[in-house]
Coordinates of C-alpha atoms in Angstrom, one line a residue:
Chain T
M10 CA -166.1 -126.4 29.1
T11 CA -165.2 -127.7 32.7
E12 CA -167.6 -127.8 35.5
E13 CA -165.4 -125.7 37.8
S14 CA -164.3 -122.4 36.5
E15 CA -160.4 -122.6 35.7
A16 CA -158.0 -120.0 36.8
I17 CA -157.0 -118.1 33.8
R18 CA -153.3 -118.7 32.8
A19 CA -152.5 -116.2 29.8
V20 CA -149.4 -114.9 28.4
R21 CA -148.7 -111.7 30.0
L22 CA -149.0 -108.6 27.6
R23 CA -145.5 -107.3 27.2
H24 CA -144.3 -103.8 26.9
P25 CA -140.9 -103.9 25.0
W26 CA -141.0 -100.4 24.3
R27 CA -141.2 -99.3 27.9
V28 CA -138.3 -101.5 28.8
L29 CA -136.2 -100.2 25.9
A30 CA -136.9 -96.5 26.7
A31 CA -135.9 -97.2 30.4
I32 CA -132.7 -98.8 29.4
V33 CA -131.9 -95.9 27.1
L34 CA -132.8 -93.2 29.8
V35 CA -130.8 -95.1 32.4
L36 CA -127.7 -95.3 30.1
L37 CA -128.0 -91.4 29.3
L38 CA -128.2 -90.7 33.1
A39 CA -125.2 -92.9 33.9
L40 CA -123.3 -91.2 31.0
F41 CA -124.1 -87.7 32.4
V42 CA -123.2 -88.6 35.9
L43 CA -119.8 -90.2 34.9
D44 CA -119.2 -87.0 32.8
A45 CA -120.2 -84.8 35.7
A46 CA -118.0 -86.7 38.0
N47 CA -115.0 -86.0 36.0
R48 CA -115.8 -82.5 34.8
P49 CA -113.5 -80.0 36.6
A50 CA -116.0 -77.0 36.3
F51 CA -118.2 -78.9 39.0
G52 CA -115.4 -78.5 41.3
W53 CA -116.5 -81.7 43.6
A54 CA -113.5 -81.1 45.9
A55 CA -114.8 -77.7 46.7
F56 CA -118.4 -79.1 46.9
A57 CA -117.2 -81.6 49.5
Q58 CA -115.2 -78.7 51.5
Y59 CA -118.1 -76.4 51.6
L60 CA -121.1 -78.8 51.9
F61 CA -120.6 -78.7 55.8
D62 CA -118.9 -75.5 56.0
P63 CA -120.1 -73.9 59.4
R64 CA -121.2 -70.7 57.5
I65 CA -123.3 -72.8 55.2
M66 CA -124.7 -74.8 58.1
Q67 CA -125.6 -71.5 59.8
A68 CA -127.1 -70.2 56.5
A69 CA -129.2 -73.3 56.1
L70 CA -130.7 -72.8 59.7
N71 CA -131.3 -69.0 58.6
T72 CA -133.2 -70.1 55.6
L73 CA -135.2 -72.6 57.7
A74 CA -135.9 -69.6 60.3
L75 CA -136.9 -67.4 57.4
T76 CA -139.2 -70.3 56.2
V77 CA -141.1 -71.0 59.4
Y78 CA -141.6 -67.4 60.6
S79 CA -142.8 -66.3 57.2
M80 CA -145.2 -69.2 56.8
V81 CA -146.7 -69.0 60.3
A82 CA -147.4 -65.4 60.0
G83 CA -148.4 -66.0 56.3
V84 CA -151.0 -68.6 57.2
L85 CA -152.4 -66.6 60.4
L86 CA -152.7 -63.6 58.2
G87 CA -154.2 -65.5 55.3
V88 CA -157.0 -67.2 57.5
L89 CA -157.9 -63.7 58.6
L90 CA -157.9 -62.2 55.2
A91 CA -160.1 -65.2 53.7
I92 CA -162.6 -64.6 56.4
M93 CA -162.5 -61.0 56.0
R94 CA -163.1 -61.5 52.1
L95 CA -166.0 -63.9 53.0
S96 CA -167.5 -61.6 55.5
P97 CA -170.8 -60.2 55.1
N98 CA -169.6 -56.7 55.9
P99 CA -168.6 -55.0 52.8
V100 CA -166.1 -52.8 54.4
V101 CA -164.1 -55.6 55.7
K102 CA -164.4 -57.4 52.6
S103 CA -163.0 -54.4 50.4
V104 CA -160.1 -54.2 52.6
A105 CA -159.1 -57.9 52.0
W106 CA -159.9 -57.6 48.4
L107 CA -157.4 -54.4 48.3
Y108 CA -154.9 -56.3 50.1
L109 CA -155.0 -59.5 47.8
W110 CA -154.9 -56.9 44.6
V111 CA -151.7 -55.3 45.7
F112 CA -149.7 -58.4 47.1
R113 CA -150.9 -60.9 44.5
G114 CA -150.5 -58.2 41.7
T115 CA -146.9 -57.5 42.3
P116 CA -143.8 -59.7 42.1
V117 CA -142.7 -60.8 45.4
Y118 CA -138.9 -59.8 44.4
V119 CA -140.3 -56.3 44.0
Q120 CA -141.9 -56.4 47.2
L121 CA -138.9 -57.6 49.0
V122 CA -136.8 -54.7 47.4
F123 CA -139.5 -52.2 48.7
W124 CA -139.3 -53.7 52.1
G125 CA -135.5 -53.1 52.1
L126 CA -136.2 -49.5 51.2
L127 CA -138.7 -49.1 54.2
A128 CA -136.1 -47.1 56.2
T129 CA -135.6 -44.8 53.2
I130 CA -139.1 -44.2 52.7
Y131 CA -140.3 -43.9 56.3
A132 CA -137.2 -42.9 58.2
T133 CA -139.0 -42.9 61.4
I134 CA -142.1 -44.8 62.7
D135 CA -144.5 -42.6 64.8
I136 CA -147.3 -43.6 67.1
G137 CA -149.9 -41.2 67.8
I138 CA -152.6 -38.9 66.3
P139 CA -151.9 -37.8 62.7
F140 CA -150.8 -34.3 62.1
T141 CA -149.8 -33.8 65.7
A142 CA -146.7 -34.6 67.6
P143 CA -146.3 -38.2 68.1
W144 CA -146.2 -40.0 71.3
I145 CA -143.5 -42.6 70.4
Q146 CA -141.1 -42.4 67.7
F147 CA -138.9 -45.0 66.3
E148 CA -135.9 -45.0 64.0
T149 CA -136.8 -47.4 61.6
R150 CA -133.4 -48.3 60.7
D151 CA -132.7 -49.2 64.3
T152 CA -136.0 -51.0 65.1
I153 CA -136.3 -53.7 62.3
D154 CA -133.3 -55.4 60.9
V155 CA -133.1 -57.0 57.5
F156 CA -134.0 -60.4 58.7
W157 CA -137.1 -59.2 60.0
L158 CA -137.8 -57.2 57.0
A159 CA -137.3 -60.1 54.8
V160 CA -139.7 -62.2 56.9
I161 CA -142.3 -59.2 56.9
G162 CA -141.9 -59.1 53.0
L163 CA -142.4 -62.9 52.6
A164 CA -145.1 -63.4 55.0
L165 CA -147.3 -60.6 53.6
N166 CA -146.9 -62.0 50.1
E167 CA -147.6 -65.3 51.4
A168 CA -150.8 -64.3 53.2
A169 CA -152.2 -63.2 49.9
Y170 CA -151.9 -66.8 48.5
M171 CA -152.7 -68.4 51.7
A172 CA -155.9 -66.2 51.7
E173 CA -157.0 -67.9 48.5
I174 CA -156.4 -71.5 49.6
V175 CA -158.1 -70.6 52.7
R176 CA -161.1 -69.3 50.9
A177 CA -161.1 -72.1 48.7
G178 CA -161.4 -74.4 51.6
I179 CA -164.0 -72.4 53.3
M180 CA -166.2 -72.3 50.1
S181 CA -165.7 -75.9 49.6
V182 CA -167.7 -76.5 52.8
D183 CA -171.3 -77.3 52.0
Q184 CA -173.8 -74.4 52.3
G185 CA -176.0 -76.9 54.1
Q186 CA -173.5 -76.8 57.1
N187 CA -173.9 -73.0 57.3
E188 CA -177.7 -73.2 57.2
A189 CA -177.7 -76.1 59.8
A190 CA -175.7 -73.7 62.1
T191 CA -177.7 -70.7 61.4
A192 CA -180.9 -72.3 61.9
L193 CA -179.5 -73.6 65.5
G194 CA -179.0 -70.0 66.3
M195 CA -175.2 -69.6 66.0
S196 CA -173.8 -66.3 64.8
W197 CA -171.7 -66.0 61.6
T198 CA -168.5 -65.9 63.6
K199 CA -169.4 -68.9 65.6
T200 CA -170.5 -70.8 62.8
M201 CA -167.0 -70.1 61.1
R202 CA -165.1 -71.1 63.9
R203 CA -166.9 -74.0 65.2
V204 CA -168.3 -75.6 61.8
V205 CA -167.0 -74.1 58.7
L206 CA -163.3 -73.8 59.5
P207 CA -162.9 -77.2 61.1
Q208 CA -164.1 -78.6 57.9
A209 CA -162.3 -76.3 55.7
M210 CA -159.1 -77.2 57.5
R211 CA -159.0 -80.6 55.6
I212 CA -159.0 -79.1 52.2
I213 CA -156.8 -76.3 53.2
I214 CA -153.6 -78.2 54.9
P215 CA -152.5 -80.3 51.7
P216 CA -151.9 -77.2 49.6
T217 CA -150.4 -75.5 52.7
G218 CA -147.8 -78.1 52.8
N219 CA -147.0 -77.2 49.3
E220 CA -146.7 -73.4 50.1
V221 CA -144.1 -74.3 52.7
I222 CA -142.1 -76.0 50.0
S223 CA -142.6 -73.1 47.8
M224 CA -141.6 -70.7 50.6
L225 CA -138.3 -72.4 51.3
K226 CA -137.4 -71.9 47.8
T227 CA -138.7 -68.4 47.7
T228 CA -136.5 -67.3 50.7
S229 CA -133.4 -67.3 48.1
L230 CA -135.0 -64.0 46.8
V231 CA -134.4 -62.1 50.0
A232 CA -131.0 -60.9 48.6
A233 CA -133.6 -58.2 47.2
V234 CA -133.9 -56.6 50.7
P235 CA -130.8 -57.2 50.9
Y236 CA -130.4 -60.0 53.4
S237 CA -127.5 -62.3 52.6
F238 CA -127.2 -64.8 55.4
D239 CA -129.6 -67.2 53.9
L240 CA -128.3 -70.5 52.1
Y241 CA -128.3 -69.1 48.5
G242 CA -127.0 -65.7 49.7
R243 CA -124.1 -66.9 51.7
A244 CA -123.0 -69.5 49.0
R245 CA -123.0 -66.7 46.6
D246 CA -120.9 -64.5 49.0
I247 CA -118.3 -67.3 49.6
S248 CA -118.0 -68.2 45.9
A249 CA -117.5 -64.3 45.2
A250 CA -114.3 -64.8 47.3
T251 CA -113.3 -67.9 45.8
F252 CA -114.2 -67.1 42.2
D253 CA -115.7 -70.4 41.9
P254 CA -119.6 -70.2 41.9
I255 CA -120.4 -73.7 40.4
P256 CA -119.5 -75.8 43.6
L257 CA -121.3 -73.4 45.8
L258 CA -124.3 -73.5 43.7
L259 CA -124.3 -77.3 44.0
V260 CA -123.7 -76.9 47.9
A261 CA -126.8 -74.5 48.1
S262 CA -129.0 -76.8 45.8
A263 CA -128.1 -79.9 47.8
W264 CA -129.4 -78.3 51.0
Y265 CA -132.5 -77.0 49.3
L266 CA -133.1 -80.4 47.9
A267 CA -132.5 -82.2 51.3
F268 CA -134.9 -80.0 53.0
T269 CA -137.6 -80.1 50.3
S270 CA -137.2 -83.9 50.2
V271 CA -138.0 -84.0 54.1
L272 CA -140.9 -81.8 53.7
M273 CA -142.4 -83.8 50.5
V274 CA -142.3 -86.9 52.9
G275 CA -144.2 -84.9 55.7
Q276 CA -146.6 -83.7 53.0
Y277 CA -147.1 -87.2 51.7
F278 CA -148.4 -88.4 55.3
L279 CA -150.3 -85.2 55.9
E280 CA -152.2 -85.5 52.6
K281 CA -153.0 -89.2 53.5
R282 CA -154.0 -88.1 57.0
F283 CA -156.3 -85.3 55.7
S284 CA -158.0 -87.3 52.8
R285 CA -159.5 -89.9 55.1
G286 CA -163.2 -90.2 55.0
I287 CA -163.9 -87.2 53.3
G288 CA -163.8 -88.3 49.6
M289 CA -167.5 -88.1 49.4
E290 CA -167.9 -84.6 50.9
R291 CA -165.6 -83.4 48.2
Q292 CA -167.6 -85.0 45.6
T293 CA -171.0 -83.5 46.6
R294 CA -169.3 -80.1 46.3
R295 CA -169.8 -80.0 42.7
G296 CA -173.3 -79.1 41.7
S297 CA -173.5 -81.3 38.6
D298 CA -172.4 -84.3 40.7
A299 CA -174.6 -83.7 43.4
G300 CA -177.5 -85.8 42.1
R301 CA -175.4 -88.7 41.3
S302 CA -173.4 -88.8 44.2
G303 CA -176.3 -88.1 46.6
A304 CA -177.7 -91.8 45.7
V305 CA -174.3 -93.1 46.5
T306 CA -173.8 -91.5 49.6
T307 CA -177.0 -91.4 51.5
A308 CA -176.2 -94.8 53.3
T309 CA -172.9 -93.9 54.6
G310 CA -171.7 -90.5 54.5
P311 CA -173.2 -87.0 55.3
V312 CA -174.6 -85.8 52.0
P313 CA -174.4 -81.9 52.1
G314 CA -177.3 -80.3 50.5
V315 CA -177.8 -80.3 46.9
T316 CA -180.0 -77.3 47.0
T317 CA -177.3 -74.8 47.0
T318 CA -176.3 -74.3 43.6
A319 CA -175.0 -70.9 43.9
G320 CA -172.6 -71.6 46.8
A321 CA -171.6 -74.8 45.5
S322 CA -170.8 -74.0 41.9
S323 CA -168.8 -70.7 43.0
A324 CA -166.8 -72.9 45.3
A325 CA -165.9 -75.2 42.6
G326 CA -165.0 -72.4 40.5
S327 CA -162.7 -70.7 43.0
G328 CA -161.2 -74.0 43.9
S329 CA -160.1 -74.8 40.2
V330 CA -159.2 -71.2 39.5
E331 CA -157.3 -70.3 42.7
T332 CA -155.6 -73.5 44.0
D333 CA -155.2 -75.5 41.0
G334 CA -152.9 -72.9 39.6
N335 CA -150.4 -73.9 42.2
E336 CA -149.9 -77.6 42.0
P337 CA -152.7 -79.5 40.3
E338 CA -151.2 -82.9 41.4
N339 CA -151.7 -81.6 44.9
R340 CA -155.5 -82.0 45.0
P341 CA -156.5 -82.8 48.5
V342 CA -158.8 -85.6 47.8
D343 CA -159.6 -87.8 44.8
P344 CA -163.3 -87.1 44.2
G345 CA -163.7 -90.9 43.5
Q346 CA -162.2 -92.0 46.7
T347 CA -164.6 -93.6 49.2
P348 CA -164.3 -93.1 52.9
T349 CA -162.1 -95.5 54.6
G350 CA -160.9 -94.7 58.0
K351 CA -162.3 -93.0 61.1
E352 CA -163.2 -89.3 61.0
S353 CA -160.4 -87.3 61.9
G354 CA -162.0 -85.2 64.5
Chain D
M24 CA -180.6 -55.8 74.8
T25 CA -183.0 -57.5 77.1
A26 CA -184.7 -53.9 77.4
M27 CA -185.0 -53.8 73.8
L28 CA -186.2 -57.5 73.5
T29 CA -189.1 -56.6 76.1
S30 CA -190.2 -53.5 74.4
E31 CA -190.3 -55.4 71.1
R32 CA -192.3 -58.2 72.6
R33 CA -194.9 -55.6 74.0
S34 CA -195.2 -53.8 70.6
D35 CA -195.6 -56.9 68.9
Q36 CA -198.2 -58.5 71.3
A37 CA -200.0 -55.2 70.9
A38 CA -200.0 -55.8 67.1
A39 CA -201.0 -59.5 67.1
A40 CA -204.2 -60.5 68.7
P41 CA -202.9 -61.1 72.2
G42 CA -203.8 -64.4 73.5
S43 CA -204.3 -66.0 70.2
G44 CA -203.3 -69.6 70.0
L45 CA -201.5 -69.2 66.7
M46 CA -197.8 -70.3 66.6
V47 CA -197.2 -69.2 63.1
E48 CA -199.2 -66.4 61.3
A49 CA -198.5 -65.7 57.7
R50 CA -200.4 -62.9 56.1
G51 CA -199.8 -62.3 52.3
V52 CA -196.2 -63.6 52.6
S53 CA -194.5 -63.2 49.1
K54 CA -190.9 -64.0 48.1
S55 CA -189.1 -63.6 44.8
F56 CA -185.6 -64.8 43.7
G57 CA -184.9 -62.2 41.0
T58 CA -187.6 -62.2 38.6
N59 CA -188.7 -65.6 39.8
Q60 CA -191.8 -65.1 42.4
V61 CA -191.8 -68.4 44.5
L62 CA -194.1 -67.2 47.1
R63 CA -197.5 -65.4 46.1
S64 CA -199.4 -63.9 49.2
I65 CA -199.2 -66.9 51.3
T66 CA -201.7 -66.7 54.2
L67 CA -201.5 -69.4 56.7
D68 CA -202.1 -70.3 60.2
V69 CA -200.5 -72.9 62.4
K70 CA -202.0 -73.3 65.8
R71 CA -199.8 -74.0 68.9
G72 CA -199.6 -77.7 69.0
E73 CA -200.7 -78.3 65.4
V74 CA -198.9 -80.6 63.0
M75 CA -199.3 -79.1 59.4
C76 CA -198.0 -81.0 56.4
M77 CA -197.3 -79.3 53.3
I78 CA -197.4 -81.0 50.1
G79 CA -197.0 -80.0 46.5
P80 CA -194.8 -80.5 43.2
S81 CA -191.0 -79.4 43.7
G82 CA -190.5 -75.6 43.0
S83 CA -194.0 -74.9 44.6
G84 CA -192.5 -72.8 47.3
K85 CA -192.8 -75.4 50.2
S86 CA -189.3 -75.3 51.2
T87 CA -189.0 -71.6 50.7
F88 CA -191.9 -70.9 53.0
L89 CA -190.2 -73.0 55.7
R90 CA -187.1 -71.1 55.2
C91 CA -188.7 -68.0 55.6
I92 CA -190.2 -69.0 58.9
N93 CA -186.7 -69.2 60.5
H94 CA -185.6 -66.1 58.6
L95 CA -183.0 -68.2 56.4
E96 CA -184.7 -66.1 53.7
N97 CA -186.0 -62.7 53.8
I98 CA -189.8 -62.0 52.8
D99 CA -190.5 -59.3 50.4
A100 CA -194.0 -58.5 51.2
G101 CA -196.7 -59.3 53.8
R102 CA -196.2 -60.2 57.6
L103 CA -194.9 -63.3 59.0
R104 CA -195.3 -63.8 62.9
V105 CA -194.0 -66.7 64.8
D106 CA -195.5 -66.9 68.3
G107 CA -196.9 -63.4 67.9
R108 CA -193.5 -61.8 67.0
L109 CA -192.5 -60.7 63.5
V110 CA -189.6 -62.7 61.8
G111 CA -186.6 -60.8 60.9
Y112 CA -188.2 -57.3 61.7
E113 CA -189.3 -55.2 64.4
E114 CA -192.4 -53.0 64.0
R115 CA -192.1 -49.7 65.7
G116 CA -194.9 -47.2 65.0
D117 CA -195.8 -47.9 61.4
K118 CA -192.1 -48.7 60.5
L119 CA -190.3 -51.9 60.1
Y120 CA -186.6 -52.2 61.2
E121 CA -184.5 -55.1 60.3
L122 CA -183.3 -56.9 63.4
K123 CA -179.6 -57.1 64.2
P124 CA -178.0 -60.5 63.3
K125 CA -177.7 -61.2 67.1
V126 CA -181.5 -60.5 67.7
A127 CA -182.2 -62.7 64.5
A128 CA -180.3 -65.5 65.7
R129 CA -182.0 -65.3 69.0
Q130 CA -185.3 -65.8 67.4
R131 CA -184.1 -68.8 65.5
R132 CA -183.1 -70.7 68.7
D133 CA -186.7 -71.2 69.4
I134 CA -187.4 -72.8 66.0
G135 CA -185.8 -76.3 65.2
M136 CA -185.1 -77.1 61.6
V137 CA -184.5 -80.6 60.1
F138 CA -183.2 -80.7 56.5
Q139 CA -183.6 -83.1 53.6
R140 CA -179.8 -83.8 53.7
F141 CA -179.4 -83.9 57.4
N142 CA -176.7 -81.3 57.4
L143 CA -175.1 -82.8 60.5
F144 CA -171.4 -81.5 61.3
P145 CA -169.3 -84.3 60.0
H146 CA -166.4 -83.5 62.2
M147 CA -168.5 -84.1 65.3
T148 CA -169.9 -87.2 66.9
A149 CA -173.5 -87.5 67.2
L150 CA -173.3 -86.5 70.8
E151 CA -171.2 -83.4 69.9
N152 CA -173.7 -82.7 67.2
V153 CA -176.4 -82.5 69.8
I154 CA -174.7 -80.6 72.4
E155 CA -173.1 -78.0 70.1
A156 CA -175.8 -75.4 70.1
P157 CA -176.8 -75.6 73.6
V158 CA -173.2 -75.2 74.8
Q159 CA -172.3 -72.6 72.0
V160 CA -175.2 -70.7 71.7
K161 CA -177.2 -71.0 75.0
G162 CA -174.1 -71.3 77.1
E163 CA -175.3 -74.2 78.8
R164 CA -172.9 -76.2 81.1
K165 CA -171.2 -79.0 79.2
G166 CA -172.5 -81.5 81.9
V167 CA -176.1 -80.7 81.7
A168 CA -176.0 -80.4 77.9
V169 CA -174.4 -83.9 77.6
E170 CA -177.0 -85.4 80.0
R171 CA -179.8 -84.1 78.1
A172 CA -178.3 -84.9 74.9
R173 CA -177.9 -88.6 75.9
A174 CA -181.6 -88.5 76.9
L175 CA -182.6 -87.1 73.5
L176 CA -180.4 -89.6 71.6
E177 CA -182.2 -92.3 73.6
R178 CA -185.6 -90.8 72.6
V179 CA -184.7 -91.1 69.1
G180 CA -183.5 -94.6 69.5
L181 CA -179.8 -94.0 69.2
S182 CA -178.4 -94.1 72.8
G183 CA -175.6 -96.6 71.5
K184 CA -174.4 -94.2 68.8
A185 CA -173.6 -91.4 70.8
D186 CA -169.8 -91.5 69.8
A187 CA -170.4 -92.4 66.3
Y188 CA -169.6 -89.8 63.6
P189 CA -172.1 -89.0 61.0
A190 CA -170.2 -90.8 58.3
H191 CA -170.6 -94.1 60.1
L192 CA -174.4 -93.7 60.5
S193 CA -177.1 -94.6 58.2
G194 CA -179.2 -91.9 56.5
G195 CA -182.1 -92.5 59.0
Q196 CA -179.9 -92.7 61.8
Q197 CA -178.3 -89.4 60.8
Q198 CA -181.7 -87.8 60.4
R199 CA -182.7 -88.8 63.8
V200 CA -179.5 -87.3 65.3
A201 CA -180.5 -84.3 63.4
I202 CA -183.8 -84.2 65.0
A203 CA -182.3 -84.7 68.3
R204 CA -179.8 -81.8 67.5
A205 CA -183.0 -79.6 66.8
L206 CA -184.6 -80.7 69.9
A207 CA -181.7 -80.0 72.2
M208 CA -182.5 -76.3 71.8
E209 CA -186.0 -76.9 73.2
P210 CA -187.8 -75.2 70.4
K211 CA -191.7 -74.3 70.3
L212 CA -191.8 -75.0 66.6
M213 CA -190.1 -77.8 64.5
L214 CA -189.7 -77.4 60.7
F215 CA -189.1 -80.4 58.7
D216 CA -187.9 -79.8 55.1
E217 CA -188.5 -83.1 53.2
P218 CA -187.0 -85.1 56.2
T219 CA -187.2 -88.3 54.3
S220 CA -186.8 -87.6 50.9
A221 CA -183.0 -88.4 50.7
L222 CA -183.5 -91.7 52.5
D223 CA -183.4 -95.3 51.2
P224 CA -187.1 -96.5 51.4
E225 CA -186.4 -99.0 54.2
L226 CA -185.0 -96.2 56.4
V227 CA -187.9 -93.9 55.9
G228 CA -190.0 -95.7 58.6
E229 CA -187.7 -95.1 61.6
V230 CA -187.5 -91.4 60.9
L231 CA -191.3 -91.0 60.6
D232 CA -191.8 -92.9 64.0
V233 CA -189.7 -90.5 65.7
M234 CA -191.6 -87.6 64.1
K235 CA -194.9 -89.2 65.1
Q236 CA -193.7 -89.6 68.7
L237 CA -192.7 -85.9 68.5
A238 CA -196.2 -85.1 67.2
A239 CA -197.9 -87.2 70.0
S240 CA -195.8 -85.1 72.6
G241 CA -197.4 -81.9 71.4
M242 CA -194.8 -80.3 69.5
T243 CA -196.1 -77.5 66.8
M244 CA -194.7 -79.1 63.7
I245 CA -194.5 -77.9 60.0
V246 CA -193.6 -80.8 57.9
V247 CA -192.8 -80.4 54.1
T248 CA -193.2 -84.0 52.8
H249 CA -194.3 -86.5 50.2
E250 CA -195.3 -89.2 52.8
M251 CA -198.9 -88.9 52.1
G252 CA -199.4 -91.8 54.8
F253 CA -197.9 -89.7 57.3
A254 CA -199.9 -86.8 56.6
R255 CA -203.1 -88.8 56.8
E256 CA -202.0 -90.3 60.0
V257 CA -200.4 -87.7 62.0
A258 CA -201.2 -84.3 60.6
D259 CA -204.2 -82.0 61.9
S260 CA -204.0 -80.0 58.7
L261 CA -202.9 -80.3 55.1
V262 CA -201.7 -77.7 52.8
F263 CA -201.3 -78.2 49.1
M264 CA -199.1 -75.6 47.4
D265 CA -198.5 -75.1 43.6
G266 CA -196.9 -72.5 41.8
G267 CA -196.2 -70.3 45.0
V268 CA -200.0 -70.2 46.1
V269 CA -201.8 -72.2 48.7
V270 CA -204.3 -74.1 46.3
E271 CA -206.1 -76.0 49.0
E272 CA -205.9 -76.6 52.8
G273 CA -207.9 -78.5 55.2
D274 CA -208.3 -81.6 57.0
P275 CA -205.7 -84.2 55.7
R276 CA -208.0 -87.2 55.3
E277 CA -210.6 -84.9 53.5
V278 CA -208.2 -83.4 51.1
L279 CA -206.5 -86.5 50.4
A280 CA -209.5 -88.5 49.7
N281 CA -211.7 -85.9 48.3
P282 CA -209.5 -83.1 46.8
Q283 CA -211.6 -80.0 45.6
H284 CA -209.3 -78.4 43.1
E285 CA -208.4 -79.7 39.8
R286 CA -204.6 -79.0 40.5
T287 CA -204.7 -81.0 43.7
K288 CA -206.4 -83.7 41.9
A289 CA -204.0 -84.0 39.3
F290 CA -201.0 -83.8 41.8
L291 CA -202.5 -86.6 44.1
G292 CA -203.4 -88.8 41.1
K293 CA -199.7 -88.8 40.4
V294 CA -198.3 -89.5 43.8
L295 CA -200.8 -91.8 45.4

C-alpha cells in the first residue's frame, strides 16, 4: 500500500478472435475484388466507357430531379396530412385516414403503373360543375408528360409515409405544450404552427433524411409509368442495345451509391444538429420514464408534463410503430443523451 | 362577433347577481373521467382580489377543478362562472350552447395559468416565451410587447435572463418566466397548479416570493399547493379537498391550526 494512489498499469485485455476474424474477412474481400477485376462478365472496360457517358450523366440529373421534386411535394403534403389526421375535425381526419389507407396500402410500383394509365382512364381533365358542360377541358395526354406523372406518383406515395413521420413528431411534443398554449388563448392552428410544429421539426427531420435516400432509390421504379430517362432506365436501355447489361448495372449502381453517400454524410450532420439539447425532452415523452427523468431534469431542462398519460403513451406507441419500421438506427435522439449545446431555435 | 359577445355578456350578467364581487362562482360543479368521478358537486366562491389556496391529497380533484376554470376540461354538471360569465358555454333562455373554439379561447386570455411542469416553450428564449401570446393572440405590436415583457421579467427577478433558453434556466427561473408569461396577457385571474412541486427545495422560495408579491398587488389567485407556510401567510381562504368534494374551507390560519373535519386532521397530520 502506497500513500499516493498509483496509476494502474495492467496488461490490456486481448481480443485474438476479433483480429483473426478481421484478417480472414479482409482476405476474402481481397480475393473477391481480385477475382471480380479479372472476370470478363463484369466488363470493366465498358464500365469505364459508360460511367461518364453524357446520356448517363443526364439520366443521373433526371434521377436527382425526380427525387427532389417528389420529396418536396411529398413533405409538404405529408405535413398537411399529418395535421389533418390530428385535427379535432372528424371530417378532415377521415379524409386523411382514407388517403393513408389507400396510398400506404398499395405498392408504389402499382401506383406508378396507375399514374401511367391516367390518360387511358381519364382521357380529358374537365374543370366545371359535374354533369354540366365543362368550362375548361384538357387532353390529359398533352397536359402532363410522363416525367411529371412519375413525380406525382412518387410524391403522393411519399406523402403517406411522411405523414406518419410528421404525426409521430407532432405527438412526441409534450401535451403540456399544447395546454400552455391553449391556456394562453392560442387557437388550435396557432398552437400547431407556433408551438408544436417547431418542436416536432427536430424529431421529424432525421427520418426525413432517411426518406430522401430511400426516394433516390425508389425512383428506379419509374419504369412502371413508364418513364425511362432516369438512371436505371437509361442504363437498361443502353444495355439493351449493347447486349451487355452487367457493366451498365454497375454504372447505375456506382451513381446511386455516390449520391446516397453524399446524402448519408449530409444526414449525419443533420442528425447531429437536430439532436442537440433535446435528449431530455425525448426522454420525458415516455410515460413510464417520466417520474425518474423528472427528478433528473428539473434543474436543467424543460420537463414537459408528466400528467398526460394518454397523449404520451400513444405518442410513444406511434413513434415506435410507425417510424421505427423504417430504420431503427435512425432514431433522432438517444434517450440517455444529455443536453450539450445551445438550443437550436 | 362583438355583437354576439356583448349580448352574451348581457344575458350572463342577468343570470349572475349583478355587481357581485365574485371572480369565480362554482355551483355544484361535477366532472367525471369515464366512470371515475373526480369532482362531486363543488360549490365555491372566489372574491375579486382574493387569494385562495387549495390543498388535499393527490387525486382529490384540485387540479381538475383548476383546469375546469379555464376550460381545459369540460364540466359535466353544475354551473361555473368566471367574472360573471359562464365558462365554455353560453346560456340563452334556459338552454346551454357550447362556445365556439374562438370564443372559448378569448375567455382563456383573461385567465393566467401556471403549471407544475412550467411548460415553457423550449424553442423560444425567455423573452420570446413572454411576448408570444400578446403578439400572436392579442395582436400587440412587437415593440410594445417586448417592452412590457422586459418589465415583467424584471418584476420576477430575471431581467438578465431574457435571452436564455428554458433549458439553460433552473427550475425556479423557468417557473418565474412561466409566471411572467401568464402575466403578459394581463389576466384578471391567475391559476397556479402546484407551481413549486417540481422544484428542488432550495428553489421553492424564489417562486413563492414572486407569488407573494403578486398577491400583494391585488391579483385574484387560486393556488393548488402543498406549501402550508405559503397558505398560512398569504392566502385569504383555504380549501381542503378530498375525493372530489370540498371537505372543509375557511380562514387558512384557523383551518391549519384547528381543523374541524377528521379527514382534514388526518391529512394535515401527515404533511405538517
